[in-house]
mmCIF file of C-alpha atoms (C1' of nucleotides) and ligand atoms in Angstrom:
data_model
loop_
_atom_site.group_PDB
_atom_site.id
_atom_site.type_symbol
_atom_site.label_atom_id
_atom_site.label_comp_id
_atom_site.label_asym_id
_atom_site.label_seq_id
_atom_site.Cartn_x
_atom_site.Cartn_y
_atom_site.Cartn_z
ATOM 1 C CA MET P 1 3.805 -28.997 8.283
ATOM 2 C CA PRO P 2 0.724 -27.959 6.656
ATOM 3 C CA HIS P 3 -2.274 -26.653 8.250
ATOM 4 C CA LYS P 4 -4.152 -29.790 10.248
ATOM 5 C CA HIS P 5 -7.693 -28.330 8.563
ATOM 6 C CA ASP P 6 -7.581 -29.017 5.208
ATOM 7 C CA PRO P 7 -10.372 -26.264 4.023
ATOM 8 C CA PHE P 8 -8.469 -23.920 1.830
ATOM 9 C CA PHE P 9 -11.196 -21.276 2.070
ATOM 10 C CA PRO P 10 -12.231 -22.532 6.091
ATOM 11 C CA PRO P 11 -16.328 -22.549 5.476
ATOM 12 C CA PRO P 12 -18.123 -19.458 7.900
ATOM 13 C CA GLY P 13 -19.343 -22.192 10.602
ATOM 14 C CA HIS P 14 -16.048 -24.064 10.829
ATOM 15 C CA ASP P 15 -13.945 -24.365 14.444
ATOM 16 C CA HIS P 16 -11.944 -21.656 14.654
ATOM 17 C CA ARG P 17 -10.378 -21.677 17.363
ATOM 18 C CA SER P 18 -7.807 -24.355 16.637
ATOM 19 C CA CYS P 19 -6.721 -22.442 13.589
ATOM 20 C CA ALA P 20 -5.869 -19.486 16.478
ATOM 21 C CA SER P 21 -4.285 -22.623 19.042
ATOM 22 C CA GLU P 22 -2.489 -24.149 16.141
ATOM 23 C CA ALA P 23 -1.250 -21.118 15.985
ATOM 24 C CA ILE P 24 -0.272 -19.692 18.764
ATOM 25 C CA ALA P 25 1.693 -23.259 19.107
ATOM 26 C CA ALA P 26 3.541 -23.124 16.447
ATOM 27 C CA ALA P 27 4.692 -19.975 17.178
ATOM 28 C CA GLU P 28 6.004 -20.901 20.345
ATOM 29 C CA THR P 29 7.340 -23.232 19.189
ATOM 30 C CA ILE P 30 9.610 -21.319 16.180
ATOM 31 C CA CYS P 31 10.324 -18.904 18.547
ATOM 32 C CA GLN P 32 11.728 -21.040 20.971
ATOM 33 C CA ASP P 33 14.017 -22.750 18.366
ATOM 34 C CA ARG P 34 15.389 -19.942 17.644
ATOM 35 C CA GLY P 35 15.672 -18.492 21.016
ATOM 36 C CA SER P 36 13.380 -15.738 20.911
ATOM 37 C CA ARG P 37 11.225 -14.603 23.021
ATOM 38 C CA LEU P 38 7.257 -15.035 22.098
ATOM 39 C CA THR P 39 6.306 -12.000 24.789
ATOM 40 C CA ALA P 40 2.863 -11.191 25.871
ATOM 41 C CA LEU P 41 2.550 -8.677 24.041
ATOM 42 C CA ARG P 42 3.626 -10.517 20.853
ATOM 43 C CA GLN P 43 1.373 -13.316 21.745
ATOM 44 C CA ARG P 44 -2.078 -10.888 22.106
ATOM 45 C CA VAL P 45 -0.820 -9.615 18.725
ATOM 46 C CA LEU P 46 -1.381 -12.825 17.146
ATOM 47 C CA GLU P 47 -4.422 -14.109 19.412
ATOM 48 C CA ALA P 48 -5.910 -10.145 17.646
ATOM 49 C CA ILE P 49 -4.949 -11.660 13.958
ATOM 50 C CA TRP P 50 -6.093 -15.419 14.417
ATOM 51 C CA GLU P 51 -9.723 -14.519 15.707
ATOM 52 C CA GLY P 52 -9.993 -14.759 12.215
ATOM 53 C CA HIS P 53 -9.085 -15.221 8.320
ATOM 54 C CA ARG P 54 -9.335 -11.469 7.636
ATOM 55 C CA PRO P 55 -6.875 -9.183 7.301
ATOM 56 C CA LEU P 56 -6.758 -6.811 9.761
ATOM 57 C CA GLY P 57 -5.574 -3.087 9.322
ATOM 58 C CA ALA P 58 -2.469 -2.663 12.707
ATOM 59 C CA TYR P 59 -4.480 -0.041 14.114
ATOM 60 C CA ASP P 60 -7.826 -2.608 14.108
ATOM 61 C CA ILE P 61 -5.599 -4.371 15.951
ATOM 62 C CA LEU P 62 -4.254 -1.565 17.966
ATOM 63 C CA ALA P 63 -8.006 -1.827 19.372
ATOM 64 C CA ARG P 64 -8.536 -5.220 19.813
ATOM 65 C CA LEU P 65 -5.347 -5.150 21.991
ATOM 66 C CA ASN P 66 -7.009 -2.650 23.912
ATOM 67 C CA ARG P 67 -10.890 -3.596 24.360
ATOM 68 C CA ASN P 68 -10.569 -3.691 27.960
ATOM 69 C CA GLY P 69 -8.997 -0.385 28.891
ATOM 70 C CA GLY P 70 -5.631 -1.181 27.353
ATOM 71 C CA ARG P 71 -3.407 2.018 26.710
ATOM 72 C CA ASN P 72 -1.166 0.712 24.073
ATOM 73 C CA ALA P 73 0.000 2.813 21.570
ATOM 74 C CA PRO P 74 0.744 1.971 17.906
ATOM 75 C CA MET P 75 4.747 1.340 18.241
ATOM 76 C CA ALA P 76 3.591 -1.438 19.517
ATOM 77 C CA VAL P 77 1.801 -2.535 17.707
ATOM 78 C CA TYR P 78 3.937 -2.006 14.858
ATOM 79 C CA ARG P 79 6.839 -3.257 16.622
ATOM 80 C CA ALA P 80 4.576 -6.375 17.368
ATOM 81 C CA LEU P 81 4.028 -7.270 13.615
ATOM 82 C CA ASP P 82 7.540 -6.653 12.668
ATOM 83 C CA PHE P 83 8.835 -9.474 15.304
ATOM 84 C CA LEU P 84 5.605 -11.872 14.324
ATOM 85 C CA MET P 85 7.646 -11.135 10.046
ATOM 86 C CA ASP P 86 10.645 -11.955 11.445
ATOM 87 C CA HIS P 87 9.631 -14.896 12.410
ATOM 88 C CA GLY P 88 7.191 -16.073 9.460
ATOM 89 C CA LEU P 89 4.363 -16.092 11.385
ATOM 90 C CA VAL P 90 2.423 -12.985 10.204
ATOM 91 C CA HIS P 91 2.303 -11.794 6.843
ATOM 92 C CA ARG P 92 1.571 -8.565 5.453
ATOM 93 C CA LEU P 93 -0.875 -7.336 1.957
ATOM 94 C CA ALA P 94 0.324 -4.287 0.506
ATOM 95 C CA SER P 95 -2.875 -4.553 -1.446
ATOM 96 C CA ARG P 96 -4.265 -3.716 2.245
ATOM 97 C CA ASN P 97 -2.682 -2.431 4.471
ATOM 98 C CA ALA P 98 -3.050 -5.097 6.008
ATOM 99 C CA PHE P 99 -1.898 -8.121 8.817
ATOM 100 C CA ILE P 100 -3.017 -12.287 8.846
ATOM 101 C CA GLY P 101 -1.436 -14.563 9.822
ATOM 102 C CA CYS P 102 0.866 -17.809 8.410
ATOM 103 C CA ARG P 103 -1.193 -20.257 7.559
ATOM 104 C CA HIS P 104 2.555 -22.495 6.853
ATOM 105 C CA PRO P 105 4.560 -20.823 10.038
ATOM 106 C CA GLY P 106 8.000 -22.368 9.813
ATOM 107 C CA ASP P 107 7.615 -23.576 6.148
ATOM 108 C CA ASP P 108 10.821 -21.237 4.554
ATOM 109 C CA HIS P 109 8.263 -20.431 1.956
ATOM 110 C CA SER P 110 7.347 -17.629 -0.613
ATOM 111 C CA ALA P 111 3.584 -17.236 -0.622
ATOM 112 C CA GLN P 112 0.868 -15.846 -3.114
ATOM 113 C CA PHE P 113 -2.812 -14.359 -1.110
ATOM 114 C CA LEU P 114 -6.056 -14.959 -2.290
ATOM 115 C CA ILE P 115 -8.553 -12.530 -0.871
ATOM 116 C CA CYS P 116 -12.243 -12.291 -1.470
ATOM 117 C CA ASP P 117 -13.767 -8.922 -2.840
ATOM 118 C CA SER P 118 -17.498 -10.270 -1.418
ATOM 119 C CA CYS P 119 -16.319 -11.807 2.422
ATOM 120 C CA GLY P 120 -13.243 -10.420 2.913
ATOM 121 C CA SER P 121 -11.244 -13.736 4.248
ATOM 122 C CA VAL P 122 -8.001 -14.429 2.497
ATOM 123 C CA ALA P 123 -6.401 -17.463 1.704
ATOM 124 C CA GLU P 124 -2.315 -18.027 1.889
ATOM 125 C CA LEU P 125 -1.344 -20.459 -1.477
ATOM 126 C CA ALA P 126 2.036 -21.592 -1.548
ATOM 127 C CA SER P 127 2.209 -22.563 -5.512
ATOM 128 C CA ASP P 128 5.609 -23.391 -6.785
ATOM 129 C CA ASP P 129 4.453 -23.382 -9.918
ATOM 130 C CA VAL P 130 3.558 -19.797 -9.812
ATOM 131 C CA HIS P 131 6.847 -18.698 -7.497
ATOM 132 C CA LYS P 132 8.603 -20.690 -10.105
ATOM 133 C CA THR P 133 6.819 -19.259 -13.543
ATOM 134 C CA ILE P 134 7.818 -15.336 -11.740
ATOM 135 C CA GLY P 135 11.406 -16.289 -11.288
ATOM 136 C CA ARG P 136 11.856 -17.547 -14.787
ATOM 137 C CA ALA P 137 9.901 -14.445 -16.349
ATOM 138 C CA ALA P 138 12.229 -12.409 -14.722
ATOM 139 C CA ALA P 139 15.177 -14.403 -15.166
ATOM 140 C CA LYS P 140 14.618 -14.349 -18.700
ATOM 141 C CA LYS P 141 14.677 -10.220 -18.574
ATOM 142 C CA GLY P 142 17.957 -10.343 -17.009
ATOM 143 C CA PHE P 143 15.856 -9.995 -13.633
ATOM 144 C CA ALA P 144 17.125 -11.381 -10.285
ATOM 145 C CA VAL P 145 14.197 -12.340 -7.705
ATOM 146 C CA THR P 146 14.876 -11.375 -4.686
ATOM 147 C CA SER P 147 11.045 -11.179 -3.830
ATOM 148 C CA GLU P 148 7.931 -11.609 -4.722
ATOM 149 C CA THR P 149 4.466 -9.320 -3.865
ATOM 150 C CA VAL P 150 1.122 -11.541 -5.412
ATOM 151 C CA GLU P 151 -1.628 -10.694 -4.120
ATOM 152 C CA ILE P 152 -5.189 -11.920 -5.882
ATOM 153 C CA THR P 153 -8.317 -10.756 -5.267
ATOM 154 C CA GLY P 154 -11.846 -12.511 -6.065
ATOM 155 C CA HIS P 155 -13.865 -14.649 -5.203
ATOM 156 C CA CYS P 156 -13.816 -17.993 -2.907
ATOM 157 C CA PRO P 157 -15.325 -20.708 -3.220
ATOM 158 C CA ASN P 158 -17.772 -19.933 0.006
ATOM 159 C CA CYS P 159 -19.083 -16.713 -2.055
ATOM 160 C CA ASN P 160 -19.052 -17.996 -5.728
ATOM 161 C CA PRO P 161 -20.529 -21.506 -5.325
ATOM 162 C CA SER P 162 -20.222 -23.046 -8.766
ATOM 163 C CA MET S 1 1.496 -1.796 -29.331
ATOM 164 C CA PRO S 2 4.931 -2.398 -27.695
ATOM 165 C CA HIS S 3 6.812 0.411 -26.277
ATOM 166 C CA LYS S 4 9.287 1.458 -30.003
ATOM 167 C CA HIS S 5 12.527 1.271 -27.391
ATOM 168 C CA ASP S 6 13.616 -1.989 -26.710
ATOM 169 C CA PRO S 7 15.250 -2.330 -23.790
ATOM 170 C CA PHE S 8 13.334 -3.660 -21.218
ATOM 171 C CA PHE S 9 15.135 -2.082 -18.329
ATOM 172 C CA PRO S 10 16.117 1.256 -20.282
ATOM 173 C CA PRO S 11 19.865 1.832 -19.664
ATOM 174 C CA PRO S 12 20.603 4.824 -17.374
ATOM 175 C CA GLY S 13 21.929 6.827 -20.779
ATOM 176 C CA HIS S 14 19.536 6.036 -22.883
ATOM 177 C CA ASP S 15 17.382 9.143 -24.764
ATOM 178 C CA HIS S 16 14.101 9.185 -22.357
ATOM 179 C CA ARG S 17 12.463 12.171 -23.594
ATOM 180 C CA SER S 18 11.330 9.515 -26.502
ATOM 181 C CA CYS S 19 9.517 7.521 -23.330
ATOM 182 C CA ALA S 20 7.998 10.686 -22.388
ATOM 183 C CA SER S 21 6.069 12.088 -25.523
ATOM 184 C CA GLU S 22 5.348 8.825 -27.239
ATOM 185 C CA ALA S 23 3.865 8.579 -23.406
ATOM 186 C CA ILE S 24 1.622 11.439 -23.677
ATOM 187 C CA ALA S 25 0.980 11.065 -27.675
ATOM 188 C CA ALA S 26 -1.007 7.265 -26.730
ATOM 189 C CA ALA S 27 -2.187 8.952 -23.993
ATOM 190 C CA GLU S 28 -4.038 11.490 -25.841
ATOM 191 C CA THR S 29 -4.751 9.018 -28.717
ATOM 192 C CA ILE S 30 -6.140 6.788 -25.887
ATOM 193 C CA CYS S 31 -8.288 9.922 -24.529
ATOM 194 C CA GLN S 32 -9.638 11.048 -27.546
ATOM 195 C CA ASP S 33 -11.146 7.531 -28.431
ATOM 196 C CA ARG S 34 -12.639 7.242 -25.504
ATOM 197 C CA GLY S 35 -14.299 10.540 -25.192
ATOM 198 C CA SER S 36 -12.534 11.425 -22.168
ATOM 199 C CA ARG S 37 -10.291 14.972 -21.670
ATOM 200 C CA LEU S 38 -6.675 15.112 -20.910
ATOM 201 C CA THR S 39 -6.965 18.267 -19.396
ATOM 202 C CA ALA S 40 -3.530 20.263 -18.275
ATOM 203 C CA LEU S 41 -3.661 19.249 -15.027
ATOM 204 C CA ARG S 42 -4.037 15.321 -15.557
ATOM 205 C CA GLN S 43 -1.037 15.966 -18.796
ATOM 206 C CA ARG S 44 1.076 17.177 -16.316
ATOM 207 C CA VAL S 45 0.867 14.689 -14.033
ATOM 208 C CA LEU S 46 0.951 12.216 -16.699
ATOM 209 C CA GLU S 47 4.269 14.158 -17.121
ATOM 210 C CA ALA S 48 5.872 14.651 -14.050
ATOM 211 C CA ILE S 49 5.130 10.497 -13.911
ATOM 212 C CA TRP S 50 7.015 9.716 -17.200
ATOM 213 C CA GLU S 51 9.869 12.177 -16.247
ATOM 214 C CA GLY S 52 11.852 8.527 -15.051
ATOM 215 C CA HIS S 53 11.335 4.894 -14.642
ATOM 216 C CA ARG S 54 11.325 5.246 -11.142
ATOM 217 C CA PRO S 55 7.617 4.978 -9.241
ATOM 218 C CA LEU S 56 6.867 8.775 -7.855
ATOM 219 C CA GLY S 57 4.946 8.719 -4.854
ATOM 220 C CA ALA S 58 1.664 10.844 -4.797
ATOM 221 C CA TYR S 59 3.517 13.964 -2.788
ATOM 222 C CA ASP S 60 6.134 13.258 -4.840
ATOM 223 C CA ILE S 61 4.003 14.328 -7.660
ATOM 224 C CA LEU S 62 2.324 16.977 -6.226
ATOM 225 C CA ALA S 63 6.331 18.623 -5.524
ATOM 226 C CA ARG S 64 6.562 18.591 -9.498
ATOM 227 C CA LEU S 65 3.396 19.942 -10.053
ATOM 228 C CA ASN S 66 4.423 22.773 -7.503
ATOM 229 C CA ARG S 67 7.830 23.338 -8.451
ATOM 230 C CA ASN S 68 7.490 26.665 -9.548
ATOM 231 C CA GLY S 69 5.194 28.392 -7.478
ATOM 232 C CA GLY S 70 2.484 26.089 -8.108
ATOM 233 C CA ARG S 71 -0.463 25.736 -5.255
ATOM 234 C CA ASN S 72 -2.213 22.257 -6.067
ATOM 235 C CA ALA S 73 -3.585 20.396 -3.423
ATOM 236 C CA PRO S 74 -3.577 16.594 -3.060
ATOM 237 C CA MET S 75 -6.316 15.842 -3.943
ATOM 238 C CA ALA S 76 -5.961 17.354 -7.547
ATOM 239 C CA VAL S 77 -3.376 14.794 -7.816
ATOM 240 C CA TYR S 78 -5.079 11.790 -6.603
ATOM 241 C CA ARG S 79 -7.887 12.856 -8.918
ATOM 242 C CA ALA S 80 -5.541 12.696 -11.113
ATOM 243 C CA LEU S 81 -4.259 9.990 -10.819
ATOM 244 C CA ASP S 82 -7.160 7.746 -10.813
ATOM 245 C CA PHE S 83 -8.698 8.939 -13.854
ATOM 246 C CA LEU S 84 -5.163 7.908 -15.457
ATOM 247 C CA MET S 85 -4.998 4.599 -14.156
ATOM 248 C CA ASP S 86 -8.911 4.114 -14.976
ATOM 249 C CA HIS S 87 -7.287 4.750 -18.319
ATOM 250 C CA GLY S 88 -5.057 2.440 -18.034
ATOM 251 C CA LEU S 89 -2.661 5.184 -18.526
ATOM 252 C CA VAL S 90 -0.479 4.280 -15.287
ATOM 253 C CA HIS S 91 -0.360 1.008 -12.167
ATOM 254 C CA ARG S 92 0.413 1.571 -8.353
ATOM 255 C CA LEU S 93 2.239 -0.311 -6.761
ATOM 256 C CA ALA S 94 0.887 -1.464 -3.733
ATOM 257 C CA SER S 95 4.620 -2.653 -2.184
ATOM 258 C CA ARG S 96 5.764 1.632 -2.772
ATOM 259 C CA ASN S 97 2.776 3.688 -2.357
ATOM 260 C CA ALA S 98 3.637 4.997 -6.223
ATOM 261 C CA PHE S 99 2.715 5.160 -9.649
ATOM 262 C CA ILE S 100 3.999 5.161 -12.496
ATOM 263 C CA GLY S 101 3.689 5.531 -16.024
ATOM 264 C CA CYS S 102 2.062 2.367 -17.949
ATOM 265 C CA ARG S 103 4.262 0.693 -20.968
ATOM 266 C CA HIS S 104 1.522 -1.068 -22.759
ATOM 267 C CA PRO S 105 -1.290 1.988 -22.598
ATOM 268 C CA GLY S 106 -4.189 1.187 -24.334
ATOM 269 C CA ASP S 107 -3.670 -3.244 -24.453
ATOM 270 C CA ASP S 108 -6.044 -5.155 -21.771
ATOM 271 C CA HIS S 109 -3.144 -6.858 -19.746
ATOM 272 C CA SER S 110 -2.427 -7.813 -16.130
ATOM 273 C CA ALA S 111 0.859 -6.605 -15.794
ATOM 274 C CA GLN S 112 3.686 -7.943 -13.382
ATOM 275 C CA PHE S 113 6.382 -5.211 -12.101
ATOM 276 C CA LEU S 114 10.016 -6.029 -11.536
ATOM 277 C CA ILE S 115 11.365 -3.553 -9.263
ATOM 278 C CA CYS S 116 15.156 -2.820 -8.536
ATOM 279 C CA ASP S 117 16.470 -2.373 -5.507
ATOM 280 C CA SER S 118 19.887 -1.051 -6.166
ATOM 281 C CA CYS S 119 18.546 1.874 -9.134
ATOM 282 C CA GLY S 120 14.599 2.083 -8.343
ATOM 283 C CA SER S 121 13.758 1.852 -11.724
ATOM 284 C CA VAL S 122 10.969 -0.580 -12.553
ATOM 285 C CA ALA S 123 10.260 -2.627 -15.482
ATOM 286 C CA GLU S 124 6.169 -3.787 -16.938
ATOM 287 C CA LEU S 125 6.250 -7.521 -17.681
ATOM 288 C CA ALA S 126 2.870 -8.678 -19.465
ATOM 289 C CA SER S 127 3.578 -12.542 -18.806
ATOM 290 C CA ASP S 128 0.539 -14.197 -20.138
ATOM 291 C CA ASP S 129 2.521 -17.246 -18.489
ATOM 292 C CA VAL S 130 2.984 -15.732 -14.819
ATOM 293 C CA HIS S 131 -1.356 -14.618 -16.035
ATOM 294 C CA LYS S 132 -1.888 -18.095 -16.899
ATOM 295 C CA THR S 133 -0.127 -19.995 -14.331
ATOM 296 C CA ILE S 134 -2.645 -18.227 -11.443
ATOM 297 C CA GLY S 135 -4.952 -18.249 -12.826
ATOM 298 C CA ARG S 136 -4.659 -21.726 -12.946
ATOM 299 C CA ALA S 137 -3.322 -21.933 -9.196
ATOM 300 C CA ALA S 138 -6.374 -20.048 -8.163
ATOM 301 C CA ALA S 139 -9.050 -21.952 -10.219
ATOM 302 C CA LYS S 140 -7.161 -25.301 -8.365
ATOM 303 C CA LYS S 141 -8.535 -23.723 -5.334
ATOM 304 C CA GLY S 142 -11.960 -22.527 -6.149
ATOM 305 C CA PHE S 143 -11.068 -19.231 -6.796
ATOM 306 C CA ALA S 144 -12.597 -16.805 -9.090
ATOM 307 C CA VAL S 145 -10.109 -14.326 -9.674
ATOM 308 C CA THR S 146 -10.707 -10.364 -11.068
ATOM 309 C CA SER S 147 -7.569 -8.457 -10.378
ATOM 310 C CA GLU S 148 -3.852 -9.532 -9.409
ATOM 311 C CA THR S 149 -1.058 -7.426 -8.270
ATOM 312 C CA VAL S 150 2.312 -9.172 -8.928
ATOM 313 C CA GLU S 151 5.494 -6.830 -7.746
ATOM 314 C CA ILE S 152 8.665 -8.548 -8.066
ATOM 315 C CA THR S 153 11.626 -6.575 -6.529
ATOM 316 C CA GLY S 154 15.364 -7.865 -6.981
ATOM 317 C CA HIS S 155 17.916 -6.615 -9.344
ATOM 318 C CA CYS S 156 17.634 -5.420 -12.435
ATOM 319 C CA PRO S 157 20.136 -6.288 -15.169
ATOM 320 C CA ASN S 158 21.474 -2.339 -15.095
ATOM 321 C CA CYS S 159 22.792 -3.032 -12.047
ATOM 322 C CA ASN S 160 23.462 -7.067 -11.364
ATOM 323 C CA PRO S 161 25.440 -7.530 -14.617
ATOM 324 C CA SER S 162 25.898 -11.379 -14.506
ATOM 325 C "C1'" DA E 1 25.067 -7.709 42.218
ATOM 326 C "C1'" DT E 2 26.255 -5.727 37.908
ATOM 327 C "C1'" DA E 3 26.137 -4.611 32.964
ATOM 328 C "C1'" DA E 4 24.903 -5.502 28.632
ATOM 329 C "C1'" DT E 5 20.005 -6.569 26.157
ATOM 330 C "C1'" DA E 6 15.909 -6.858 24.913
ATOM 331 C "C1'" DA E 7 11.701 -5.236 24.859
ATOM 332 C "C1'" DT E 8 8.411 -1.865 25.845
ATOM 333 C "C1'" DG E 9 6.419 3.340 27.167
ATOM 334 C "C1'" DT E 10 5.610 7.523 25.620
ATOM 335 C "C1'" DG E 11 4.831 11.717 22.652
ATOM 336 C "C1'" DA E 12 5.929 14.054 18.602
ATOM 337 C "C1'" DT E 13 5.649 13.757 13.805
ATOM 338 C "C1'" DG E 14 5.392 11.860 9.055
ATOM 339 C "C1'" DT E 15 3.205 9.832 5.006
ATOM 340 C "C1'" DT E 16 -0.167 8.461 2.342
ATOM 341 C "C1'" DA E 17 -5.022 8.818 0.944
ATOM 342 C "C1'" DT E 18 -10.016 10.446 1.486
ATOM 343 C "C1'" DA E 19 -14.045 12.989 2.803
ATOM 344 C "C1'" DA E 20 -16.989 17.336 2.348
ATOM 345 C "C1'" DC E 21 -18.414 20.951 -0.372
ATOM 346 C "C1'" DA E 22 -17.800 24.950 -3.334
ATOM 347 C "C1'" DA E 23 -15.931 27.619 -7.151
ATOM 348 C "C1'" DT E 24 -15.561 26.808 -11.883
ATOM 349 C "C1'" DT E 25 -15.434 25.307 -16.354
ATOM 350 C "C1'" DC E 26 -16.980 22.956 -20.469
ATOM 351 C "C1'" DA E 27 -19.942 21.275 -23.865
ATOM 352 C "C1'" DA E 28 -24.138 20.780 -25.070
ATOM 353 C "C1'" DT E 29 -29.225 22.659 -26.729
ATOM 354 C "C1'" DG E 30 -31.676 26.414 -27.933
ATOM 355 C "C1'" DC J 1 -25.738 33.883 -27.621
ATOM 356 C "C1'" DA J 2 -27.595 32.696 -23.273
ATOM 357 C "C1'" DT J 3 -29.143 28.997 -20.626
ATOM 358 C "C1'" DT J 4 -28.256 24.453 -18.234
ATOM 359 C "C1'" DG J 5 -26.528 20.518 -16.314
ATOM 360 C "C1'" DA J 6 -22.080 18.139 -16.208
ATOM 361 C "C1'" DA J 7 -17.386 17.328 -15.543
ATOM 362 C "C1'" DT J 8 -13.444 19.203 -13.411
ATOM 363 C "C1'" DT J 9 -11.219 21.428 -10.145
ATOM 364 C "C1'" DG J 10 -10.588 25.012 -5.588
ATOM 365 C "C1'" DT J 11 -10.252 24.380 -0.972
ATOM 366 C "C1'" DT J 12 -10.022 23.258 3.903
ATOM 367 C "C1'" DA J 13 -10.493 19.953 7.193
ATOM 368 C "C1'" DT J 14 -9.694 14.944 8.265
ATOM 369 C "C1'" DA J 15 -8.229 10.168 8.395
ATOM 370 C "C1'" DA J 16 -5.443 6.356 7.888
ATOM 371 C "C1'" DC J 17 -1.430 4.204 7.976
ATOM 372 C "C1'" DA J 18 3.780 4.163 9.946
ATOM 373 C "C1'" DT J 19 8.212 5.623 11.806
ATOM 374 C "C1'" DC J 20 11.272 9.007 15.017
ATOM 375 C "C1'" DA J 21 13.781 9.841 18.856
ATOM 376 C "C1'" DC J 22 14.045 8.826 23.857
ATOM 377 C "C1'" DA J 23 13.020 7.497 28.502
ATOM 378 C "C1'" DT J 24 11.583 3.362 30.952
ATOM 379 C "C1'" DT J 25 11.698 -1.330 32.664
ATOM 380 C "C1'" DA J 26 12.333 -6.316 32.168
ATOM 381 C "C1'" DT J 27 15.504 -9.908 30.937
ATOM 382 C "C1'" DT J 28 19.853 -12.567 30.417
ATOM 383 C "C1'" DA J 29 24.479 -12.859 31.431
ATOM 384 C "C1'" DT J 30 28.423 -13.145 33.696
HETATM 385 ZN ZN1 ZN V 1 -10.112 -20.499 11.122
HETATM 386 ZN ZN1 ZN V 2 -15.537 -14.821 -0.212
HETATM 387 ZN ZN1 ZN V 3 12.893 5.932 -21.181
HETATM 388 ZN ZN1 ZN V 4 19.014 -1.565 -10.989
#
DNA sequence: ATAATAATGTGATGTTATAACAATTCAATG
DNA sequence: CATTGAATTGTTATAACATCACATTATTAT
C-alpha cells in the first residue's frame, strides 16, 4: 500500500513522526508475515534511518545508535542493514554509499531515487514506465535484466520553486 | 561518432587492440581540442582501463600501472581518473566502485550501463528513450534532473544464448 | 533440559577515496 | 635563455566504507 502522506518530497515542516511510525509499523507487519524477527537492534537501525528523509551512511547510523553510550560495532549496523534490505525495508544508494528507508515496503517494486543536490533529501519513485523502458532498451541489445540501479540527482520541488 | 566495431557486447574473441587504440586516439583528439594534456600517466591509466571491457577498480588500475616496478600511489590514479572523467573518456560505475572506458567519447551523452553478472563485461547504452523517460518521470514529480546513474545487471548476449 | 539455529559481540583487517603539502615539470613571457 | 606562474606529479598520512573470522549469547523446537 502506498504511503499515507501524499507529498512526494515531504516539505520541511511536515509531521515526520508519522512517517517514521508508519515505517516501523509496516516493518513489524512484514517481519511477522515472513516469520522474521525485527529485533531491538534492527528496529533501532530502522528508526535511525527514519529520523529523516535523507540517506545516512552506515557510520552515521552507527553514531546515532551509540549516541547515548552505546558500544555497537560497525558489523552490527551492516548486519542489521542487510536484514532490512533483504526484507525490502531499506534501500542502498550506490551513488552515495548510503541507506534510506523504503517508502513502498511490502510492494515488490523496482525503485528509482531522486536525490536533491540542495537539501539532500531523497524521494523514491516507483515508475513502471522507467522500469519497462529500461527493460526494452536492454532486451533490444540481447541483455536479460536482473536488477536496476537508477539514481537521479537534481533539485527537488522544495528547493526548486518553479 | 559511434564505435567502429558493431558488437555491442564484443564477443570474447574480438580484436581488442583496435578497441584500445581507437580509444587512445579519440582521447588524444579530444584533449587537443580542449587544450588539455593527455600526459603519460593519464594515458597509461587510460590504457590500463582499455585492457578489456570489464570495469576496473582504482587499485586494480594502480596494480597494472605498477606491474613492472612502478611506484605510483593511489592519488596518482584517482587524479588521472578525475581528469579522464572530466573529459568524458572514462565513466565510474557507482554500483561497483569501478571505472570503465567510455565508448562514446566526445559525444555529450547520458549513459546507461549493462553489467553482466556472468562474465563481468559492461556495455554502455546511450538510450535517449531511457533518458527521456527518466526526465519525464522526474518532471512529473517537480524534480529538475541534473545527472543520472543507471546501472543494470543481468546476463549479456554472450552469456545468455537465447 | 537439550540441541540446533539465529543473532550479536568483538577485534582485526580489507577496500575505496581524499587531505595536505612538497617537489617537479611545463608553457608563456620578456 | 632566464624568469615565472600554473599545472602536474610525488609523498605521507588519514578518512570513509565494508567484511572476515571466531567467540558468545539468545531464541526456538524437540
Ligand atoms: Zn517524513
Ligand atoms: Zn531539495
Ligand atoms: Zn574490445
Ligand atoms: Zn556475459
